[in-house]
Amino acid sequence: MKRVYAKEEVCIGCRLCEVWCRTEHSRSKNIIKAHKSEFPPPVSRVLVEELMPVSFALQCRHCDEPECVESCITGALTKDESGRVVYNEEKCVGCWTCVLVCPYGAPQRDLERKKIAKCDLCPDRDTPACVEMCPNQALVYEER
Amino acid sequence: MKTYQLPEVRIERDKDRCINCGVCVRQCAFNAHKFDEDGEVYSEDEKCVACQRCVSLCPTNALYIKDNAPFVKDNANWTAETQKYIWKQAETGGVLLTGMGNPKPYPIYWDHLVLNASQVTNPSIDPLREPMELRTYLGSKPDHIEIEMVNGEPVLRTKIAPQIMLKTPILFSAMSYGAISYNACEALGRAATELGTFWNTGEGGLHRNLYKYAPNTIVQVASGRFGVHSEYLDAAAAIEIKIGQGAKPGIGGHLPGEKVGPAVSETRMIPVGSDALSPAPHHDIYSIEDLSQLIFSLKEATEYTKPISVKISAVHNVAAIASGIARAGADIIAIDGFRGGTGAAPTMIRDNVGIPIELAIAAVDARLREEGIRNRASIIAAGGFRNSGDVIKAIALGADAVYLGTAALVAMGCHVCQKCYTGKCNWGIATQNPYLEKRLNPDIAAERLYNLVRGWSHEISEMLGGMGINAIESLRGNRLHLRAVGLSREEMDVLGVQVAGSPMA
Ligand code: SF4
Ligand code: SF4
Ligand code: SF4
Ligand code: SF4
């Protein structure tokens, strides 16, 4: 399956991927509204890890053997036939077990909704928002 | 004591649009944007150098960098700029420093020269349908050739001096590793290779990893001799002796020690953290005869396999100097006009020394022709070429090819903020800071350079076709295809062109 991969050698730590991920997962999909007036505010599914000068963007790896799916107590996380780790927000009770077990720290705590937020590979787009909007081609979406 | 001065620019942030994302804060290496204690972004105008990095990356277009020229009482002599320079020097007692090329409003002769096109009496050529030759050979051409017929086939008997072949008459100018980042060098090398042309190491040596681009690399031997060793000379396609640079004729170079990290140190063969000082003259060149010795030492060292270029800045006596250089045995003469860029130069030298490249090309070409030695050396013109129109006019004036420096940097992202000498280039070009350097993704930069030269080459083909010419060779030095608009008699004489409206004959 296609996954998002980071190219740390050209990631500049601007965090625009986070901005556009939030926008993509907002109700309005309008960058200004999403950040200034929506409540609860959208949470970015991608997180830029940095220890300057090194930085890279990290989101759900859609693991082949996902720990989060194994341990989710309500079945909110499942692996679908395409290989994506799919999250059903309805079922999430905010226990944050997945947050604890994910070796990458990918599931984000959504403190307002008391649920998690996790990369869904932007199902409404051909290329995920973070990949398309990165100004330095530091993210690629490809089969490896 | 602090001298209060009005900042050069004003940063305006549209608070209705700003989402407080902090992209601008992270992007500005000059720390002009900051978060306050409540996590709100704000700006400090006086730190901004107007590089436009934040403006380009702000995801909501909330930022504007505006001119903040102070109001000084109307005075053509004591302008805001002149006063500002004086304040600065009154405060520091130092030399004013700057980057890039001469920004002063001297006449740009390219904008006073117009090209010809075919109408009715001679057909124009459509380069999309018919072959159009932009291929250019740089190197010394023989005075005459001998051809012998062997079994009805012509065989060239004259030994031709080494040449480099360019698919288009455009090369990338000398910009040294140290002055520009590794990624910028990588992008130039890759683009030159893909385009079938050449890039130039400048005086910074050739980084180990870039030897793969050596067949498309011109290496420089400058007064500091940084990074020069036999493998460097052997690997290159051509060698350039740097005598001068258009932005700062008559003075040397200075790469501050902060920019000399481990990789630059290894490539330049100098200790980490030491200032790289290039003396103003080569201490072994005080005459044309001395220059000739260096040219032939380099030819001997590389067994006469590659052309040797000599780069000079365009100065008053450029034609006579070029004649001397051709006679000294150079295969290529590179002439850098006063609009040529630099990583760092004293402002007064950049703005006041040297002559425009247009006049220099014309003067050199005419002089070498008069002396019957134009064939002995190719001419590369440099210094502020902005578009394909400038390039084709330079060729019509007599240049063989053109070096692009600033235009190449702009293609890679440079916004000509002239702060190259600070090492804080927000675009990742003129810096050695690993955090900033990453901003120039060599994949993107190489593609942008490729696109630029490809676009210009297409335009040159079309303009040639319009003139009914199917090879760049046929335009070279063909000043009949140029006409002057708004120039004096003397200027037209030096340029060797007639006023627009005068007939072809
Ligand atoms: S947008 Fe791209 S360059 Fe910026 S932080 Fe994200 S991955 Fe890195
Ligand atoms: S793929 Fe979409 S959901 Fe996943 S991190 Fe990127 S923008 Fe966010
Ligand atoms: S980058 Fe633009 S939106 Fe983000 S904090 Fe700066 S001004 Fe505001
Ligand atoms: S120096 Fe450049 S990045 Fe910094 S505020 Fe000015 S324009 Fe923006």
XYZ file of C-alpha atoms and ligand atoms in Angstrom:
681
model
C 0.000 0.000 0.000
C 0.986 3.617 -0.426
C 2.245 5.285 2.703
C 3.517 8.731 3.576
C 7.292 8.776 4.029
C 9.352 11.618 5.414
C 12.595 12.834 3.886
C 14.315 14.171 6.915
C 17.235 15.602 4.925
C 14.969 18.238 3.381
C 12.359 18.737 6.095
C 12.739 22.339 7.209
C 10.594 22.109 10.324
C 8.114 24.703 9.115
C 5.135 22.663 10.352
C 2.984 23.602 7.396
C 2.050 19.929 7.159
C 0.410 20.262 10.565
C -1.444 23.401 9.489
C -2.841 21.738 6.380
C -3.666 18.498 8.142
C -5.709 20.446 10.664
C -7.410 22.329 7.859
C -8.199 19.122 5.986
C -9.761 17.652 9.122
C -11.768 20.729 10.020
C -15.491 21.143 9.409
C -15.124 24.138 7.106
C -11.878 23.099 5.385
C -11.123 26.810 5.406
C -7.688 27.426 6.858
C -8.607 30.645 8.640
C -11.897 29.410 10.109
C -10.385 26.079 11.042
C -7.728 27.764 13.102
C -9.543 30.790 14.434
C -13.159 29.970 15.114
C -13.965 26.283 14.945
C -14.765 24.648 18.219
C -13.694 22.071 19.113
C -10.563 22.924 17.136
C -9.302 20.369 14.632
C -6.271 18.375 15.739
C -3.342 17.698 13.452
C -2.788 14.036 12.698
C 0.817 14.676 11.783
C 3.432 15.833 14.216
C 6.779 17.348 13.323
C 9.494 15.918 15.509
C 12.504 18.156 15.794
C 15.885 18.363 17.365
C 17.418 21.069 15.217
C 18.794 20.808 12.622
C 17.012 17.458 12.260
C 13.270 17.413 11.792
C 10.708 15.214 10.136
C 6.964 14.835 10.042
C 5.503 11.701 11.575
C 2.034 10.306 11.219
C 0.378 6.886 11.546
C 2.521 4.283 9.761
C -0.461 2.076 9.000
C 1.600 -0.814 10.351
C 1.329 -4.310 8.943
C 0.830 -5.638 12.455
C -0.652 -2.652 14.269
C -0.299 -2.634 18.044
C -3.102 -0.089 18.318
C -5.622 -2.355 16.570
C -4.545 -5.256 18.811
C -5.071 -3.286 21.966
C -8.024 -0.982 21.260
C -10.622 -1.939 23.844
C -13.686 -0.960 21.784
C -12.696 -1.998 18.277
C -12.487 1.629 17.146
C -9.300 0.831 15.259
C -9.315 -1.768 12.519
C -7.137 -2.716 9.593
C -9.099 -2.560 6.330
C -8.502 -4.638 3.191
C -6.404 -1.877 1.553
C -4.044 -2.004 4.514
C -5.043 1.283 6.135
C -5.498 1.416 9.847
C -8.981 2.885 10.033
C -10.333 4.781 12.993
C -14.009 4.938 13.898
C -14.473 8.002 16.054
C -17.956 6.884 17.172
C -16.502 3.892 18.960
C -13.550 5.644 20.619
C -14.032 6.155 24.360
C -10.852 8.125 24.884
C -9.046 5.512 26.983
C -5.815 6.317 25.134
C -4.572 2.764 25.147
C -3.501 3.229 21.504
C -1.597 6.333 22.478
C 0.351 4.240 24.966
C 1.084 1.279 22.724
C 1.841 2.977 19.386
C 5.625 2.723 18.965
C 5.612 5.905 16.863
C 3.434 8.097 19.048
C 1.108 8.538 16.084
C -2.379 8.711 17.668
C -2.906 12.224 18.990
C -5.004 13.029 22.025
C -7.943 15.264 21.156
C -8.475 16.864 24.526
C -11.677 18.691 23.610
C -13.470 15.744 22.059
C -11.960 13.342 24.590
C -11.063 11.001 21.782
C -8.036 10.358 19.664
C -7.192 11.777 16.266
C -5.231 9.736 13.816
C -4.000 9.969 10.222
C -6.607 8.632 7.781
C -4.444 9.280 4.703
C -6.939 11.957 3.676
C -9.615 9.760 2.035
C -11.135 12.751 0.200
C -7.939 13.539 -1.658
C -5.714 11.825 -4.216
C -2.589 12.992 -2.430
C -2.701 13.560 1.325
C -2.798 17.201 2.367
C 0.515 17.104 4.217
C 2.319 15.668 1.202
C 0.795 18.040 -1.298
C 1.290 21.182 0.759
C 4.810 20.571 2.023
C 6.856 23.418 0.520
C 10.050 21.395 0.240
C 8.903 17.989 -0.969
C 9.928 16.511 2.364
C 7.004 14.098 2.320
C 6.260 11.526 -0.364
C 3.238 9.287 -0.791
C 4.317 6.069 -2.392
C 4.467 2.311 -2.440
C 7.708 0.935 -1.049
C 24.581 53.929 23.416
C 21.982 53.087 20.855
C 21.412 55.057 17.682
C 17.753 54.986 16.827
C 17.006 54.593 13.146
C 13.847 53.998 11.245
C 13.757 50.358 10.088
C 14.140 49.879 6.322
C 10.934 47.944 6.035
C 7.681 47.556 7.838
C 6.213 44.122 8.454
C 2.451 44.189 8.270
C 0.466 41.268 9.594
C -3.226 41.068 8.809
C -4.475 39.876 12.159
C -7.796 38.783 10.640
C -5.915 36.301 8.512
C -3.048 35.283 10.777
C -3.676 31.903 12.413
C -0.716 32.177 14.740
C 0.843 29.058 13.239
C 4.393 30.274 13.784
C 5.634 29.357 10.327
C 7.063 32.868 9.972
C 8.725 32.611 13.384
C 10.477 29.400 12.420
C 11.439 30.588 8.930
C 13.086 33.891 9.742
C 16.751 33.362 10.589
C 16.989 37.073 11.330
C 14.496 36.600 14.208
C 12.157 39.271 12.928
C 9.114 37.262 14.031
C 8.599 36.061 17.559
C 6.032 34.610 19.905
C 5.228 36.754 22.927
C 4.637 35.254 26.369
C 0.979 34.619 25.515
C 1.974 32.657 22.424
C 0.942 35.437 20.008
C 3.158 36.223 17.018
C 4.577 39.688 16.631
C 7.348 41.222 14.538
C 10.387 43.414 14.987
C 10.697 45.465 11.819
C 14.295 46.510 12.290
C 15.515 42.919 11.987
C 13.832 42.240 8.662
C 15.995 42.159 5.510
C 13.024 41.799 3.144
C 13.972 38.367 1.865
C 10.268 37.489 1.533
C 10.732 34.013 2.969
C 7.960 34.440 5.543
C 5.671 36.056 2.990
C 6.176 33.122 0.625
C 5.492 30.504 3.283
C 2.721 32.128 5.330
C -0.190 29.782 4.593
C -2.845 32.495 4.895
C -1.096 35.317 2.996
C -1.299 37.387 6.137
C 2.104 39.061 5.751
C 3.279 42.071 3.788
C 6.779 43.485 3.817
C 6.546 47.152 2.917
C 9.076 49.800 2.094
C 9.578 52.088 5.043
C 11.834 54.689 3.437
C 12.100 57.532 5.922
C 10.919 60.891 4.755
C 13.952 63.050 4.226
C 13.520 66.509 2.866
C 13.538 66.373 -0.909
C 17.176 66.246 -1.882
C 18.663 64.472 -4.863
C 22.115 64.572 -3.305
C 21.407 63.708 0.321
C 18.988 60.878 -0.239
C 17.741 58.655 2.568
C 20.245 56.028 1.449
C 23.274 58.318 1.496
C 22.311 59.564 4.915
C 21.775 56.032 6.192
C 25.231 54.975 5.018
C 26.759 57.915 6.828
C 24.883 57.141 10.045
C 26.033 53.572 9.885
C 29.648 54.499 9.361
C 29.554 57.260 11.925
C 28.484 54.577 14.353
C 30.894 51.805 13.367
C 33.834 53.366 11.537
C 33.785 50.313 9.279
C 33.545 49.540 5.594
C 29.991 49.167 4.300
C 29.393 45.589 3.245
C 26.783 44.143 0.942
C 25.953 41.245 -1.340
C 24.698 40.647 -4.920
C 25.394 42.959 -7.888
C 25.399 46.698 -8.498
C 21.813 47.916 -7.912
C 22.371 51.524 -8.998
C 20.263 52.966 -11.801
C 23.064 53.030 -14.377
C 21.737 52.662 -17.923
C 20.964 49.070 -18.870
C 22.081 48.942 -22.475
C 20.163 45.739 -23.179
C 17.022 47.808 -22.850
C 18.308 50.188 -25.518
C 19.059 47.472 -28.050
C 16.421 45.843 -30.219
C 16.566 42.733 -32.398
C 15.634 42.223 -35.997
C 13.044 39.877 -37.534
C 12.274 38.653 -41.046
C 9.375 40.089 -43.024
C 8.420 39.285 -46.638
C 11.848 39.612 -48.220
C 13.437 36.800 -46.257
C 11.624 33.908 -44.619
C 11.540 33.318 -40.883
C 12.071 29.793 -39.572
C 9.756 27.891 -37.262
C 11.999 26.203 -34.717
C 9.280 23.683 -33.876
C 9.293 22.390 -37.444
C 12.839 22.941 -38.563
C 16.167 22.190 -36.924
C 17.601 24.987 -34.831
C 21.162 24.738 -33.620
C 22.102 26.252 -30.286
C 25.149 24.041 -29.843
C 28.182 26.096 -28.925
C 31.838 25.093 -28.760
C 34.061 27.034 -26.427
C 37.792 26.923 -26.970
C 40.463 28.217 -29.278
C 39.706 27.862 -32.989
C 42.516 27.452 -35.544
C 43.561 30.314 -37.833
C 42.805 28.110 -40.808
C 42.071 24.450 -41.400
C 43.594 21.916 -43.691
C 41.434 19.246 -45.184
C 42.694 16.313 -47.148
C 40.582 14.111 -49.366
C 41.079 10.436 -48.556
C 39.153 8.043 -50.813
C 36.804 10.847 -51.712
C 36.115 11.640 -48.049
C 37.296 14.870 -46.435
C 39.608 14.332 -43.475
C 40.555 17.162 -41.131
C 44.319 17.489 -40.913
C 44.487 20.468 -38.552
C 44.810 19.634 -34.905
C 41.939 21.370 -33.126
C 42.552 22.756 -29.647
C 40.398 21.231 -26.880
C 36.810 22.483 -26.805
C 33.869 22.130 -24.475
C 30.490 21.571 -26.083
C 27.388 23.306 -24.738
C 23.909 22.348 -25.917
C 22.842 25.937 -25.335
C 25.004 29.074 -25.048
C 24.284 29.449 -21.331
C 26.472 28.333 -18.418
C 26.238 28.776 -14.674
C 28.666 31.303 -13.250
C 31.342 30.718 -10.683
C 29.806 30.509 -7.214
C 31.958 28.877 -4.597
C 31.097 26.181 -2.115
C 31.376 28.156 1.082
C 29.716 31.215 -0.343
C 26.784 29.034 -1.402
C 25.524 25.878 0.244
C 26.315 22.316 -0.662
C 22.757 21.807 -1.847
C 23.039 24.804 -4.153
C 26.248 23.371 -5.663
C 24.599 19.988 -6.063
C 21.623 21.583 -7.844
C 23.887 23.526 -10.210
C 25.946 20.441 -11.019
C 22.919 18.326 -11.647
C 21.142 20.927 -13.761
C 24.269 21.589 -15.854
C 24.633 17.864 -16.493
C 21.022 17.441 -17.513
C 21.138 20.535 -19.727
C 24.381 19.578 -21.438
C 26.137 22.689 -20.228
C 28.546 23.639 -17.441
C 28.638 24.995 -13.937
C 31.626 26.554 -12.265
C 33.062 25.782 -8.836
C 34.241 29.304 -8.177
C 37.243 29.407 -5.937
C 35.826 27.012 -3.358
C 37.104 23.699 -4.684
C 34.948 20.731 -5.629
C 33.310 18.735 -2.847
C 34.111 15.003 -2.935
C 30.516 14.020 -3.607
C 30.262 16.363 -6.575
C 32.982 14.731 -8.658
C 30.164 12.867 -10.357
C 29.338 16.124 -12.120
C 32.970 16.757 -13.073
C 32.431 16.254 -16.833
C 30.131 19.291 -16.703
C 32.243 21.285 -14.283
C 34.562 24.203 -14.895
C 36.954 24.443 -11.970
C 38.491 27.684 -10.865
C 42.028 28.464 -9.879
C 41.914 31.748 -8.022
C 44.399 33.852 -6.127
C 43.828 31.914 -2.888
C 44.359 28.566 -4.716
C 41.725 27.010 -2.451
C 40.949 23.382 -3.164
C 43.344 23.109 -6.096
C 45.043 19.730 -6.511
C 45.853 17.504 -9.437
C 42.717 15.386 -9.207
C 40.599 18.548 -9.209
C 42.274 19.799 -12.354
C 42.172 16.400 -14.038
C 38.494 15.834 -13.320
C 37.260 19.123 -14.756
C 35.983 19.842 -18.241
C 37.797 23.168 -18.291
C 39.882 25.270 -15.922
C 39.279 28.933 -15.217
C 41.893 31.274 -13.811
C 40.029 33.882 -11.844
C 41.647 37.279 -12.015
C 38.640 39.401 -11.216
C 34.953 39.496 -10.519
C 32.495 42.096 -11.805
C 31.059 42.944 -8.418
C 34.414 43.859 -6.949
C 37.083 44.516 -9.560
C 40.523 44.887 -8.128
C 39.880 43.350 -4.747
C 40.084 39.853 -3.392
C 37.650 37.693 -1.514
C 36.970 36.940 2.105
C 35.011 33.947 3.322
C 34.515 34.433 7.046
C 35.707 31.658 9.333
C 32.161 30.941 10.568
C 31.345 29.610 7.131
C 34.345 27.274 7.120
C 32.903 24.123 8.666
C 34.423 20.640 8.309
C 33.178 20.034 4.755
C 34.172 23.457 3.437
C 37.503 23.113 5.225
C 38.200 19.763 3.589
C 37.151 20.969 0.152
C 39.122 24.207 0.349
C 42.038 22.536 2.111
C 42.197 25.083 4.935
C 41.700 24.658 8.701
C 38.172 24.638 10.132
C 37.089 28.101 11.227
C 39.878 29.979 9.461
C 39.034 32.959 7.281
C 39.538 32.145 3.618
C 41.259 35.204 2.225
C 41.799 35.481 -1.499
C 44.413 38.125 -2.215
C 43.467 40.863 -4.660
C 46.139 39.894 -7.203
C 47.620 36.482 -7.874
C 50.984 36.894 -6.261
C 52.612 35.174 -9.214
C 50.922 37.288 -11.883
C 52.160 40.792 -12.500
C 52.104 40.791 -16.295
C 50.634 39.078 -19.327
C 53.811 36.962 -19.467
C 53.196 35.774 -15.898
C 49.602 34.965 -16.782
C 50.841 33.016 -19.763
C 53.049 30.974 -17.455
C 50.098 29.997 -15.292
C 47.969 29.196 -18.347
C 50.670 26.924 -19.697
C 51.405 25.376 -16.296
C 47.750 24.352 -16.159
C 47.848 23.120 -19.741
C 50.971 21.092 -18.999
C 49.433 19.739 -15.806
C 46.427 18.495 -17.739
C 48.354 17.502 -20.854
C 46.669 19.996 -23.163
C 43.355 18.152 -22.888
C 41.116 20.955 -21.713
C 40.524 24.599 -22.489
C 41.854 27.195 -20.061
C 39.675 30.200 -19.362
C 40.712 33.491 -17.804
C 38.046 35.474 -16.008
C 38.391 39.215 -15.572
C 36.094 41.966 -14.506
C 35.080 44.489 -17.116
C 37.205 47.574 -16.538
C 38.208 50.576 -18.637
C 40.993 48.894 -20.537
C 39.149 45.611 -20.998
C 39.733 45.295 -24.741
C 43.509 45.593 -24.521
C 43.593 43.274 -21.514
C 41.501 40.696 -23.350
C 43.838 40.902 -26.308
C 46.734 40.209 -23.983
C 44.885 37.271 -22.455
C 44.185 35.763 -25.876
C 47.819 36.189 -26.816
C 48.878 34.667 -23.507
C 47.309 31.423 -24.649
C 43.879 31.438 -22.998
C 41.235 29.441 -24.858
C 38.336 31.273 -23.264
C 38.028 34.804 -21.902
C 35.258 35.317 -19.372
C 34.309 38.941 -18.807
C 32.221 39.920 -15.819
C 30.392 43.238 -16.003
C 29.721 45.542 -13.076
C 26.265 44.155 -12.447
C 27.725 40.749 -11.600
C 26.818 39.392 -8.193
C 28.881 38.390 -5.218
C 28.510 36.846 -1.791
C 30.152 39.829 -0.143
C 31.679 43.082 -1.360
C 32.343 46.533 -0.022
C 29.297 48.548 -1.074
C 31.326 51.407 -2.537
C 33.301 49.073 -4.783
C 30.256 47.172 -5.940
C 28.444 50.384 -6.799
C 31.256 52.411 -8.348
C 33.904 50.229 -9.984
C 33.840 48.566 -13.382
C 31.886 49.038 -16.579
C 28.678 47.612 -18.057
C 29.073 44.225 -19.714
C 27.326 45.350 -22.911
C 30.071 47.870 -23.706
C 32.783 45.429 -22.644
C 31.612 42.650 -24.977
C 31.426 44.998 -27.913
C 34.826 46.525 -27.190
C 36.551 43.177 -26.724
C 34.977 41.525 -29.747
C 35.857 44.503 -31.959
C 39.432 44.660 -30.700
C 40.096 40.946 -31.144
C 38.650 41.084 -34.651
C 40.743 44.107 -35.571
C 43.818 42.257 -34.413
C 42.792 39.137 -36.281
C 42.802 36.981 -33.158
C 39.092 36.674 -32.378
C 39.241 32.972 -33.255
C 41.939 32.315 -30.683
C 39.655 32.598 -27.691
C 35.946 32.235 -27.029
C 34.229 34.957 -25.034
C 31.869 34.251 -22.153
C 29.963 37.296 -20.939
C 28.683 37.595 -17.386
C 27.137 40.124 -15.079
C 23.444 40.597 -14.513
C 21.838 38.701 -17.396
C 18.117 38.805 -16.673
C 16.419 36.976 -19.533
C 16.877 35.318 -22.911
C 16.646 38.700 -24.621
C 19.810 39.841 -22.846
C 21.540 36.578 -23.790
C 20.762 36.740 -27.493
C 21.760 40.412 -27.658
C 25.069 39.559 -25.979
C 25.699 36.953 -28.640
C 24.836 39.385 -31.411
C 27.320 41.816 -29.838
C 30.036 39.178 -30.030
C 29.908 36.862 -27.007
C 30.074 33.119 -27.554
C 28.098 32.245 -24.448
C 26.752 33.762 -21.273
C 27.268 32.958 -17.606
C 24.226 33.110 -15.314
C 24.823 33.721 -11.632
C 22.140 35.840 -10.032
C 19.441 34.582 -12.408
C 20.298 31.007 -11.393
C 20.059 31.933 -7.726
C 16.726 33.638 -8.273
C 15.478 30.496 -10.027
C 16.442 28.543 -6.912
C 14.543 30.906 -4.603
C 16.805 33.908 -3.961
C 14.890 37.164 -3.554
C 17.986 39.400 -3.922
C 17.857 40.728 -0.352
C 21.654 41.308 -0.595
C 22.391 39.729 2.780
C 24.492 36.859 1.388
C 27.446 37.973 3.488
C 25.611 37.339 6.761
C 25.477 33.570 6.230
C 21.829 33.586 7.274
C 20.211 33.180 3.872
C 16.637 32.205 4.637
C 16.382 30.469 1.272
C 19.167 28.004 2.064
C 21.444 29.305 -0.696
C 24.145 31.590 0.714
C 24.591 29.759 4.004
C 26.460 26.920 5.653
C 24.046 26.609 8.561
C 22.729 23.025 8.465
C 19.264 24.126 9.561
C 19.001 26.730 6.786
C 20.779 24.695 4.131
C 18.042 22.070 4.183
C 15.615 24.649 2.854
C 17.111 24.214 -0.564
C 15.990 20.800 -1.729
C 18.467 19.986 -4.505
C 15.820 17.997 -6.399
C 13.549 21.016 -6.602
C 16.357 23.502 -7.232
C 17.917 21.418 -10.021
C 14.569 21.117 -11.740
C 13.956 24.856 -11.492
C 17.384 25.611 -12.965
C 16.736 23.137 -15.738
C 13.362 24.697 -16.485
C 14.800 28.192 -16.571
C 17.559 27.407 -19.050
C 15.223 25.273 -21.120
C 12.719 28.128 -21.313
C 15.391 30.634 -22.274
C 16.793 28.283 -24.897
C 13.344 27.927 -26.463
C 12.975 31.667 -26.557
C 16.406 32.068 -28.127
C 15.442 29.518 -30.805
C 12.273 31.434 -31.548
C 14.031 34.773 -31.788
C 16.687 33.254 -34.041
C 13.988 31.700 -36.189
C 12.274 35.055 -36.382
C 15.457 36.532 -37.790
C 15.616 33.738 -40.340
C 18.709 32.244 -38.738
C 18.944 28.545 -37.969
C 22.119 28.417 -35.876
C 23.356 30.545 -33.031
C 26.765 30.515 -34.746
C 25.353 32.710 -37.502
C 24.256 35.394 -35.073
C 27.525 35.588 -33.154
C 28.963 39.074 -33.531
C 26.340 39.871 -36.172
C 25.577 43.362 -34.927
C 23.563 44.160 -38.014
C 20.743 42.343 -36.252
C 20.844 44.899 -33.449
C 19.638 48.472 -33.493
C 19.929 51.146 -30.836
C 17.093 53.127 -29.335
C 17.852 56.231 -27.287
C 21.660 56.025 -27.236
C 24.244 58.652 -27.999
C 26.499 58.534 -31.039
C 29.468 57.592 -28.836
C 27.611 54.765 -27.140
C 26.512 53.401 -30.489
C 30.088 53.614 -31.732
C 31.386 51.517 -28.857
C 28.534 49.059 -29.233
C 29.065 49.003 -32.990
C 25.371 49.307 -33.713
C 23.298 51.724 -35.747
C 20.267 53.634 -34.682
C 16.895 51.927 -35.120
C 15.453 52.805 -38.492
C 18.715 52.656 -40.375
C 18.702 50.059 -43.161
C 20.356 46.607 -43.067
C 23.000 47.393 -45.645
S 5.610 20.789 5.758
Fe 7.280 19.539 5.006
S 9.125 20.676 5.467
Fe 7.485 21.578 6.714
S 7.636 20.477 8.648
Fe 6.154 19.352 7.412
S 7.354 17.782 6.370
Fe 8.797 19.271 7.185
S -2.183 11.899 5.291
Fe -3.802 13.357 5.735
S -4.509 12.733 7.723
Fe -2.566 11.741 7.459
S -1.129 13.171 8.351
Fe -1.207 13.663 6.221
S -2.732 15.281 6.085
Fe -3.007 14.308 8.076
S 3.016 32.402 9.014
Fe 1.296 33.752 8.600
S -0.430 32.814 9.623
Fe 1.394 31.845 10.446
S 1.867 33.045 12.271
Fe 3.047 33.935 10.625
S 1.741 35.567 9.832
Fe 0.442 34.256 11.080
S 13.934 38.833 7.015
Fe 12.779 37.655 5.532
S 11.775 36.043 6.704
Fe 12.478 37.589 8.160
S 10.731 38.955 8.408
Fe 11.950 39.838 6.827
S 11.118 39.034 4.924
Fe 10.337 37.753 6.591
